[in-house]
Tab-separated table of C-alpha atoms in Angstrom:
chain	number	residue	atom	x	y	z
C	1	MET	CA	6.899	-0.302	9.513
C	2	HIS	CA	7.227	-3.847	8.481
C	3	SER	CA	5.571	-4.819	12.065
C	4	TYR	CA	2.544	-2.437	12.637
C	5	GLY	CA	-0.038	-4.610	11.054
C	6	ALA	CA	1.043	-7.148	13.953
C	7	TYR	CA	0.394	-4.303	16.604
C	8	VAL	CA	-3.018	-3.346	15.096
C	9	VAL	CA	-4.130	-7.004	15.678
C	10	LEU	CA	-3.634	-6.773	19.242
C	11	LEU	CA	-4.206	-3.109	19.704
C	12	GLN	CA	-7.552	-3.695	18.450
C	13	GLU	CA	-8.156	-6.396	20.662
C	14	GLU	CA	-7.148	-4.731	23.777
C	15	PHE	CA	-8.814	-1.366	22.717
C	16	ALA	CA	-11.835	-2.351	20.234
C	17	TRP	CA	-10.553	0.281	18.032
C	18	SER	CA	-12.219	0.565	14.556
C	19	ALA	CA	-9.783	0.103	11.325
C	20	ALA	CA	-10.303	3.505	10.410
C	21	VAL	CA	-9.175	4.718	13.970
C	22	VAL	CA	-5.991	2.337	13.953
C	23	SER	CA	-5.534	3.389	9.866
C	24	GLY	CA	-5.657	7.004	10.913
C	25	ALA	CA	-2.603	6.735	13.189
C	26	PHE	CA	-0.736	5.483	10.381
C	27	ALA	CA	-1.822	8.181	7.839
C	28	LEU	CA	-1.314	10.703	10.653
C	29	THR	CA	2.519	9.763	10.836
C	30	ARG	CA	2.820	10.035	6.887
C	31	VAL	CA	1.405	13.305	6.980
C	32	GLU	CA	4.022	14.555	9.587
C	33	SER	CA	6.722	12.965	7.451
C	34	GLY	CA	5.441	14.617	4.244
C	35	LEU	CA	5.352	18.143	6.079
C	36	LEU	CA	8.738	17.612	7.674
C	37	GLY	CA	10.275	16.461	4.473
C	38	PRO	CA	11.382	20.140	2.881
C	39	ILE	CA	12.774	21.218	6.004
C	40	GLN	CA	14.186	17.948	6.491
C	41	GLY	CA	16.200	18.142	3.273
C	42	TRP	CA	17.449	21.368	3.599
C	43	LEU	CA	18.869	20.765	6.995
C	44	THR	CA	20.451	17.554	5.687
C	45	ASP	CA	22.177	19.340	2.690
C	46	ARG	CA	23.005	22.199	5.027
C	47	PHE	CA	24.197	20.748	7.975
C	48	GLY	CA	24.950	16.777	6.636
C	49	PRO	CA	23.185	13.831	7.464
C	50	ARG	CA	25.162	12.511	10.586
C	51	ILE	CA	23.643	15.053	12.997
C	52	ILE	CA	20.061	14.403	11.578
C	53	LEU	CA	20.453	10.505	12.017
C	54	ILE	CA	21.481	10.998	15.692
C	55	TYR	CA	18.993	13.272	16.904
C	56	GLY	CA	16.174	11.325	14.524
C	57	ASN	CA	16.973	8.059	16.148
C	58	ILE	CA	17.375	9.011	19.916
C	59	LEU	CA	14.119	10.233	19.180
C	60	PHE	CA	12.757	7.198	17.367
C	61	GLY	CA	13.955	4.916	20.425
C	62	ILE	CA	12.252	7.187	23.122
C	63	GLY	CA	9.021	7.465	21.188
C	64	PHE	CA	8.991	3.540	21.257
C	65	MET	CA	9.676	3.360	24.962
C	66	LEU	CA	6.602	6.043	25.361
C	67	LEU	CA	4.371	3.773	23.119
C	68	ALA	CA	4.660	1.229	26.054
C	69	LEU	CA	2.579	3.559	28.213
C	70	VAL	CA	-0.308	4.302	25.910
C	71	ASP	CA	-3.726	3.802	27.671
C	72	SER	CA	-5.793	6.030	25.021
C	73	ILE	CA	-6.715	6.736	21.465
C	74	TRP	CA	-5.274	10.225	22.041
C	75	SER	CA	-1.919	8.951	23.586
C	76	PHE	CA	-1.380	6.685	20.835
C	77	TYR	CA	-1.847	9.157	18.435
C	78	ALA	CA	0.690	11.510	20.192
C	79	VAL	CA	3.428	8.867	20.595
C	80	PHE	CA	3.260	7.821	16.686
C	81	VAL	CA	3.844	11.453	15.855
C	82	VAL	CA	7.128	11.331	17.940
C	83	ILE	CA	7.816	8.018	16.405
C	84	ALA	CA	7.080	9.372	13.025
C	85	VAL	CA	9.361	12.214	13.379
C	86	GLY	CA	12.263	10.349	14.700
C	87	GLY	CA	11.909	7.519	12.228
C	88	SER	CA	11.719	10.529	9.528
C	89	LEU	CA	14.676	12.399	10.343
C	90	GLY	CA	16.817	8.974	11.341
C	91	GLY	CA	15.895	7.103	8.344
C	92	PHE	CA	15.550	6.601	4.632
C	93	ALA	CA	15.749	10.141	3.460
C	94	THR	CA	18.615	11.078	5.409
C	95	ALA	CA	20.964	8.277	4.429
C	96	MET	CA	20.115	8.290	0.970
C	97	VAL	CA	21.586	12.107	0.861
C	98	SER	CA	24.849	10.626	2.106
C	99	ILE	CA	24.559	7.545	-0.626
C	100	VAL	CA	24.258	9.524	-3.378
C	101	HIS	CA	26.798	11.942	-2.726
C	102	TRP	CA	29.639	8.952	-2.619
C	103	PHE	CA	28.095	6.797	-5.383
C	104	ASP	CA	28.419	8.124	-8.711
C	105	ARG	CA	28.851	5.320	-11.179
C	106	HIS	CA	27.750	2.542	-9.123
C	107	ARG	CA	24.786	4.617	-7.306
C	108	SER	CA	21.807	2.274	-8.231
C	109	LYS	CA	23.985	-0.678	-6.955
C	110	ALA	CA	24.895	1.322	-3.497
C	111	VAL	CA	21.403	2.637	-2.903
C	112	ALA	CA	19.963	-1.335	-3.289
C	113	GLY	CA	22.653	-2.553	-0.961
C	114	SER	CA	21.976	0.297	1.721
C	115	GLN	CA	18.291	-0.370	1.436
C	116	LEU	CA	18.758	-4.054	2.428
C	117	GLY	CA	18.514	-3.333	6.114
C	118	PHE	CA	14.792	-2.270	5.232
C	119	SER	CA	14.204	-5.492	3.777
C	120	LEU	CA	15.775	-7.810	6.372
C	121	GLY	CA	14.171	-5.515	9.012
C	122	GLY	CA	10.959	-7.204	7.694
C	123	LEU	CA	12.655	-10.719	8.302
C	124	ALA	CA	12.217	-10.219	11.722
C	125	VAL	CA	8.544	-9.747	12.126
C	126	PRO	CA	7.614	-13.488	12.773
C	127	LEU	CA	10.484	-13.099	15.505
C	128	LEU	CA	8.701	-9.848	16.611
C	129	THR	CA	5.220	-11.665	16.606
C	130	LEU	CA	6.236	-14.227	18.885
C	131	LEU	CA	7.788	-11.331	21.215
C	132	LEU	CA	4.489	-10.011	21.134
C	133	GLN	CA	2.624	-12.995	22.084
C	134	TRP	CA	5.057	-13.640	24.819
C	135	VAL	CA	5.685	-10.684	26.655
C	136	GLY	CA	2.629	-8.171	24.960
C	137	TRP	CA	2.874	-5.330	23.083
C	138	ARG	CA	3.939	-3.201	26.021
C	139	TRP	CA	6.945	-5.246	26.787
C	140	THR	CA	7.839	-5.394	22.807
C	141	ALA	CA	7.496	-1.701	22.031
C	142	PHE	CA	9.579	-0.915	24.981
C	143	LEU	CA	12.290	-3.233	24.176
C	144	SER	CA	12.367	-1.940	20.835
C	145	GLY	CA	12.999	1.828	21.959
C	146	ILE	CA	16.040	0.260	23.720
C	147	PHE	CA	17.433	-1.521	21.087
C	148	ILE	CA	17.211	1.396	18.798
C	149	LEU	CA	19.116	3.275	21.097
C	150	VAL	CA	21.802	0.855	21.244
C	151	ILE	CA	22.229	0.206	17.492
C	152	THR	CA	21.588	3.371	15.726
C	153	THR	CA	23.540	5.682	17.866
C	154	PRO	CA	26.987	4.723	17.412
C	155	LEU	CA	26.229	3.878	13.995
C	156	SER	CA	24.977	7.402	13.119
C	157	VAL	CA	28.056	8.961	14.005
C	158	LEU	CA	30.485	7.102	11.649
C	159	VAL	CA	27.994	8.526	9.075
C	160	ARG	CA	30.008	11.247	6.393
C	161	HIS	CA	28.041	13.505	4.474
C	162	ALA	CA	30.217	13.237	1.346
C	163	PRO	CA	33.795	11.260	0.841
C	164	ARG	CA	35.542	15.038	0.302
C	165	GLU	CA	35.477	14.986	4.059
C	166	ILE	CA	37.883	12.325	4.625
C	167	GLY	CA	39.887	12.993	1.313
C	168	GLU	CA	38.173	10.459	-0.689
C	169	VAL	CA	36.063	10.698	-4.139
C	170	PRO	CA	32.779	9.337	-5.279
C	171	ASP	CA	33.234	5.190	-6.125
C	172	GLY	CA	36.769	5.995	-4.854
C	173	ILE	CA	37.919	6.620	-8.065
C	174	GLU	CA	40.469	9.268	-8.788
C	175	LYS	CA	40.356	9.621	-12.597
C	176	ARG	CA	37.235	8.513	-14.377
C	177	GLU	CA	35.523	9.304	-17.378
C	178	PRO	CA	32.170	10.991	-16.758
C	179	VAL	CA	29.150	8.525	-16.966
C	180	VAL	CA	25.813	9.562	-17.893
C	181	PRO	CA	23.162	7.060	-17.416
C	182	LYS	CA	20.614	6.181	-20.382
C	183	ARG	CA	18.653	9.535	-20.910
C	184	ALA	CA	19.733	11.357	-17.831
C	185	LEU	CA	21.776	14.555	-17.615
C	186	PRO	CA	23.752	14.695	-14.584
C	187	GLN	CA	26.428	16.798	-16.166
C	188	HIS	CA	23.710	19.950	-15.953
C	189	PRO	CA	22.725	19.926	-12.215
C	190	PHE	CA	19.533	21.927	-11.420
C	191	THR	CA	18.662	24.386	-8.756
C	192	THR	CA	15.929	23.435	-6.373
C	193	ARG	CA	13.377	26.021	-8.447
C	194	GLN	CA	14.231	24.807	-11.804
C	195	ALA	CA	13.617	20.801	-10.784
C	196	LEU	CA	10.318	21.799	-9.427
C	197	ARG	CA	9.231	23.524	-12.507
C	198	THR	CA	9.873	20.204	-14.690
C	199	ARG	CA	7.250	17.693	-15.678
C	200	ALA	CA	9.761	14.826	-14.586
C	201	PHE	CA	9.739	15.849	-10.810
C	202	TRP	CA	6.048	15.919	-10.501
C	203	PHE	CA	5.550	12.717	-12.498
C	204	LEU	CA	8.007	11.097	-10.718
C	205	ALA	CA	6.444	12.515	-7.351
C	206	ILE	CA	2.911	11.491	-8.343
C	207	GLY	CA	4.210	7.822	-9.646
C	208	HIS	CA	5.738	7.441	-6.413
C	209	GLY	CA	2.938	8.874	-4.348
C	210	ILE	CA	0.613	5.952	-5.932
C	211	THR	CA	3.508	3.603	-5.302
C	212	LEU	CA	3.516	4.120	-1.696
C	213	LEU	CA	-0.065	4.121	-1.562
C	214	THR	CA	0.296	0.246	-2.261
C	215	VAL	CA	2.975	-0.206	0.076
C	216	SER	CA	1.275	1.661	2.840
C	217	ALA	CA	-1.940	-0.467	2.444
C	218	VAL	CA	0.050	-3.705	2.631
C	219	MET	CA	1.834	-2.678	5.859
C	220	VAL	CA	-1.379	-1.734	7.486
C	221	HIS	CA	-3.866	-3.902	6.437
C	222	LEU	CA	-2.073	-7.321	5.177
C	223	LEU	CA	-2.187	-8.939	8.491
C	224	PRO	CA	-5.910	-7.787	9.464
C	225	HIS	CA	-6.848	-9.079	6.091
C	226	LEU	CA	-5.107	-12.359	6.473
C	227	THR	CA	-6.333	-13.157	10.213
C	228	ARG	CA	-10.269	-11.735	9.619
C	229	SER	CA	-10.895	-12.680	5.659
C	230	LEU	CA	-9.089	-15.749	5.295
C	231	SER	CA	-9.129	-16.938	8.855
C	232	PHE	CA	-5.494	-17.381	9.381
C	233	THR	CA	-3.945	-17.424	12.718
C	234	LEU	CA	-1.653	-14.119	13.555
C	235	THR	CA	1.462	-16.624	13.592
C	236	PHE	CA	1.004	-18.549	10.282
C	237	ALA	CA	-0.138	-14.750	8.661
C	238	SER	CA	3.081	-13.341	9.617
C	239	THR	CA	4.858	-16.267	8.148
C	240	PHE	CA	4.137	-14.912	4.450
C	241	LEU	CA	6.228	-11.592	5.435
C	242	PRO	CA	9.437	-13.222	5.481
C	243	LEU	CA	8.846	-14.479	2.056
C	244	MET	CA	7.981	-11.086	0.686
C	245	PHE	CA	10.945	-9.695	2.163
C	246	ILE	CA	13.608	-12.427	0.739
C	247	CYS	CA	11.930	-11.457	-2.713
C	248	GLN	CA	12.513	-7.487	-1.856
C	249	VAL	CA	15.982	-8.472	-0.694
C	250	ILE	CA	16.963	-10.368	-3.998
C	251	GLY	CA	14.908	-7.554	-5.805
C	252	GLN	CA	17.052	-4.856	-4.440
C	253	LEU	CA	20.163	-6.507	-5.265
C	254	LEU	CA	18.540	-7.047	-9.038
C	255	GLY	CA	17.231	-3.532	-9.197
C	256	GLY	CA	20.660	-1.973	-8.422
C	257	VAL	CA	22.470	-4.082	-11.382
C	258	LEU	CA	19.627	-3.446	-13.784
C	259	GLY	CA	19.576	0.221	-12.733
C	260	ASP	CA	23.058	1.090	-13.829
C	261	ARG	CA	22.394	-0.858	-17.318
C	262	PHE	CA	18.890	-0.078	-18.174
C	263	ASP	CA	16.402	2.719	-18.371
C	264	LYS	CA	15.263	3.221	-14.710
C	265	ARG	CA	12.145	4.856	-15.586
C	266	LEU	CA	11.062	1.920	-18.031
C	267	LEU	CA	11.971	-0.527	-15.119
C	268	CYS	CA	9.883	1.459	-12.763
C	269	THR	CA	6.844	1.158	-15.082
C	270	VAL	CA	7.002	-2.480	-15.044
C	271	CYS	CA	7.628	-2.548	-11.242
C	272	LEU	CA	4.453	-0.799	-10.822
C	273	ILE	CA	2.071	-3.014	-13.292
C	274	SER	CA	3.318	-5.595	-11.137
C	275	HIS	CA	2.503	-3.904	-7.722
C	276	ALA	CA	-1.131	-3.664	-9.300
C	277	LEU	CA	-1.360	-7.535	-10.581
C	278	ALA	CA	-0.163	-8.026	-6.496
C	279	MET	CA	-3.276	-5.964	-5.559
C	280	PHE	CA	-5.598	-7.613	-7.719
C	281	VAL	CA	-4.524	-11.299	-6.484
C	282	ILE	CA	-4.655	-10.379	-2.867
C	283	ALA	CA	-8.098	-8.828	-3.545
C	284	TYR	CA	-9.460	-12.364	-4.384
C	285	ALA	CA	-7.185	-14.437	-2.248
C	286	THR	CA	-9.045	-17.569	-1.090
C	287	ASP	CA	-6.187	-19.646	0.136
C	288	ALA	CA	-2.448	-19.606	0.997
C	289	PHE	CA	-1.087	-20.205	-2.440
C	290	MET	CA	-2.981	-16.700	-3.863
C	291	VAL	CA	-0.975	-15.017	-0.755
C	292	VAL	CA	2.318	-16.358	-1.897
C	293	LEU	CA	1.554	-15.382	-5.279
C	294	PHE	CA	0.835	-11.800	-4.422
C	295	THR	CA	4.111	-12.146	-1.811
C	296	LEU	CA	6.175	-12.900	-4.785
C	297	LEU	CA	4.724	-10.197	-6.958
C	298	HIS	CA	4.570	-7.344	-4.414
C	299	GLY	CA	7.904	-8.564	-3.070
C	300	PHE	CA	10.138	-8.535	-6.346
C	301	ALA	CA	8.393	-5.138	-7.491
C	302	TRP	CA	9.075	-3.180	-4.107
C	303	GLY	CA	12.591	-4.432	-4.433
C	304	ILE	CA	13.761	-3.579	-7.446
C	305	ARG	CA	11.640	-0.004	-7.825
C	306	ALA	CA	12.865	1.394	-4.738
C	307	PRO	CA	16.710	1.953	-5.255
C	308	LEU	CA	15.603	2.748	-9.142
C	309	LEU	CA	13.618	5.739	-7.930
C	310	VAL	CA	16.442	7.505	-5.647
C	311	SER	CA	19.086	6.948	-7.790
C	312	LEU	CA	16.863	8.131	-11.118
C	313	ARG	CA	16.207	11.355	-8.938
C	314	ALA	CA	20.202	11.987	-8.746
C	315	ASP	CA	20.434	11.428	-12.153
C	316	TYR	CA	17.980	13.855	-13.253
C	317	PHE	CA	18.756	16.447	-10.774
C	318	GLY	CA	22.210	16.286	-9.490
C	319	ALA	CA	23.197	14.841	-6.102
C	320	GLN	CA	23.855	18.677	-4.601
C	321	ILE	CA	20.300	19.369	-4.304
C	322	PHE	CA	19.153	15.643	-3.929
C	323	GLY	CA	18.037	16.006	-0.150
C	324	ARG	CA	15.811	18.968	-0.876
C	325	ILE	CA	14.254	17.269	-4.147
C	326	LEU	CA	13.349	14.252	-1.831
C	327	GLY	CA	12.199	16.585	1.015
C	328	PHE	CA	9.922	18.079	-1.531
C	329	THR	CA	9.016	14.890	-2.797
C	330	SER	CA	7.602	13.690	0.188
C	331	LEU	CA	4.589	16.388	0.146
C	332	ILE	CA	3.136	14.520	-2.676
C	333	THR	CA	4.270	10.965	-1.686
C	334	MET	CA	2.696	11.772	1.895
C	335	ILE	CA	-0.749	11.890	0.299
C	336	GLY	CA	-0.392	8.044	-0.971
C	337	MET	CA	1.135	6.918	2.347
C	338	THR	CA	-2.116	8.557	4.200
C	339	VAL	CA	-5.114	7.631	1.525
C	340	GLY	CA	-4.106	4.313	1.281
C	341	PRO	CA	-4.530	2.431	4.565
C	342	LEU	CA	-7.106	5.288	5.633
C	343	VAL	CA	-9.597	4.359	2.927
C	344	ILE	CA	-9.304	0.746	2.990
C	345	GLY	CA	-9.952	1.017	6.685
C	346	LEU	CA	-13.004	3.136	6.125
C	347	LEU	CA	-14.190	0.748	3.566
C	348	TYR	CA	-13.564	-2.267	5.617
C	349	ASP	CA	-15.657	-0.559	8.379
C	350	GLN	CA	-18.508	0.052	5.874
C	351	PHE	CA	-18.523	-3.413	4.039
C	352	GLN	CA	-16.779	-5.722	6.373
C	353	ASN	CA	-14.289	-6.864	3.752
C	354	TYR	CA	-11.039	-5.786	2.109
C	355	TRP	CA	-11.382	-6.799	-0.995
C	356	ILE	CA	-12.943	-3.540	-2.449
C	357	GLY	CA	-10.013	-1.307	-0.731
C	358	PHE	CA	-7.223	-3.612	-2.517
C	359	PHE	CA	-8.864	-3.768	-5.668
C	360	SER	CA	-9.355	-0.259	-5.899
C	361	VAL	CA	-5.670	0.407	-5.083
C	362	GLY	CA	-4.697	-2.087	-7.658
C	363	VAL	CA	-6.575	0.099	-10.009
C	364	LEU	CA	-4.786	3.392	-9.054
C	365	THR	CA	-1.625	1.657	-9.176
C	366	LEU	CA	-1.948	0.822	-12.539
C	367	ILE	CA	-2.663	4.674	-13.329
C	368	GLY	CA	0.677	5.358	-11.383
C	369	SER	CA	2.797	3.044	-14.047
C	370	VAL	CA	1.746	5.695	-16.278
C	371	PHE	CA	3.390	8.692	-14.817
C	372	PHE	CA	6.541	6.660	-14.692
C	373	TYR	CA	6.500	6.090	-18.223
C	374	PHE	CA	6.183	9.691	-19.096
C	375	ALA	CA	8.986	11.298	-16.361
C	376	LYS	CA	11.456	11.180	-18.992
C	377	PRO	CA	14.810	13.310	-18.412
C	378	PRO	CA	14.213	17.173	-17.865
C	379	MET	CA	16.519	19.623	-19.211
C	380	PRO	CA	17.594	22.629	-16.924
C	381	THR	CA	16.259	26.040	-18.281
C	382	ASP	CA	20.003	27.587	-18.982
C	383	VAL	CA	20.532	24.287	-21.236
C	384	LYS	CA	17.152	25.001	-22.896
C	385	GLU	CA	17.639	28.656	-23.383
C	386	ARG	CA	21.297	27.870	-24.804
C	387	LEU	CA	19.996	25.230	-27.115
C	388	MET	CA	17.173	27.594	-28.185
C	389	SER	CA	19.915	30.505	-28.792
C	390	MET	CA	21.951	28.105	-30.826
C	391	ARG	CA	19.237	26.980	-32.897
C	392	ALA	CA	17.999	30.460	-33.528
C	393	ARG	CA	21.911	31.509	-34.723
C	394	SER	CA	21.825	28.483	-37.009
C	395	ARG	CA	18.459	29.630	-38.905
């Protein structure tokens, strides 16, 4: 995910593909992930995350090895679909299903800890950029595929769906008082149908989709923007990414602690405002100092927000249907992941600059913060009915 921008620079040099074409490949994978989401969520809830992780990561590794053989735009798109399917099944959503079952009281911290891998992977981008320049993008892709297979397959085998499978309990605490996060109702789990009827589900999904619009735009177009608009070399431009991911790591650790103490919804609102400010800064960036400011705003906001959204959904709707909730959410969030890079690519091809696209994304991100603010905790239908009945009797 983090290295896609570096691949884009080299692929465009070799094949002379437009910004819209390489953005379209990324957008296609996001559409695929979104459509796969509900099925993936059901399979993970039904059969557990371990088997899904194993098959997904095998497919993910094979996809990278096939990437080394690409010789046309159509083969590039086809291979990226394979990579996207594998990455979806073997990645974030599947792993989160296990995490929310294993932790209750310390859920935000656990999610934050588990997501450190995503940030630490970003720290390896400069190393991967050097590898791209030393051996070329084809060998880099092939070696990445082997690395994925060797590392992820045995790790996936170790994963368990829930602590009860090995005689454990959430948080490792046998007798504990139920702790309800602020303004959440985990004591009244939802059915999938009830959850989909709540305003909270849709507001969280829309806000999350707009957030991922920002993230995907940066993933695809940050390095091309720095190399073309600011005339940085690819090696120098890639050195800003470790700073962003260090901020993301610190933000994740901070977000885990804050999320278990304060209102996650309000924290997410502030993070999205920070994302918007970052987009405005990078849109008008003229030197390295402004790029550093962008990385700080974007990195901290990304890190703090990411674990909060996962634990917030588990708080609102319960852990039992979490996979399906995340799956249906992906149908909404895929729009943001698809539209962000594609629109910026089209705008660049039309106007030969990136500032219009990044500025527009910043405006949309501010709008997204409003959705988070109003995504207040829902109440299941049966609880509503009981409350209404009690009120009627009291009258």
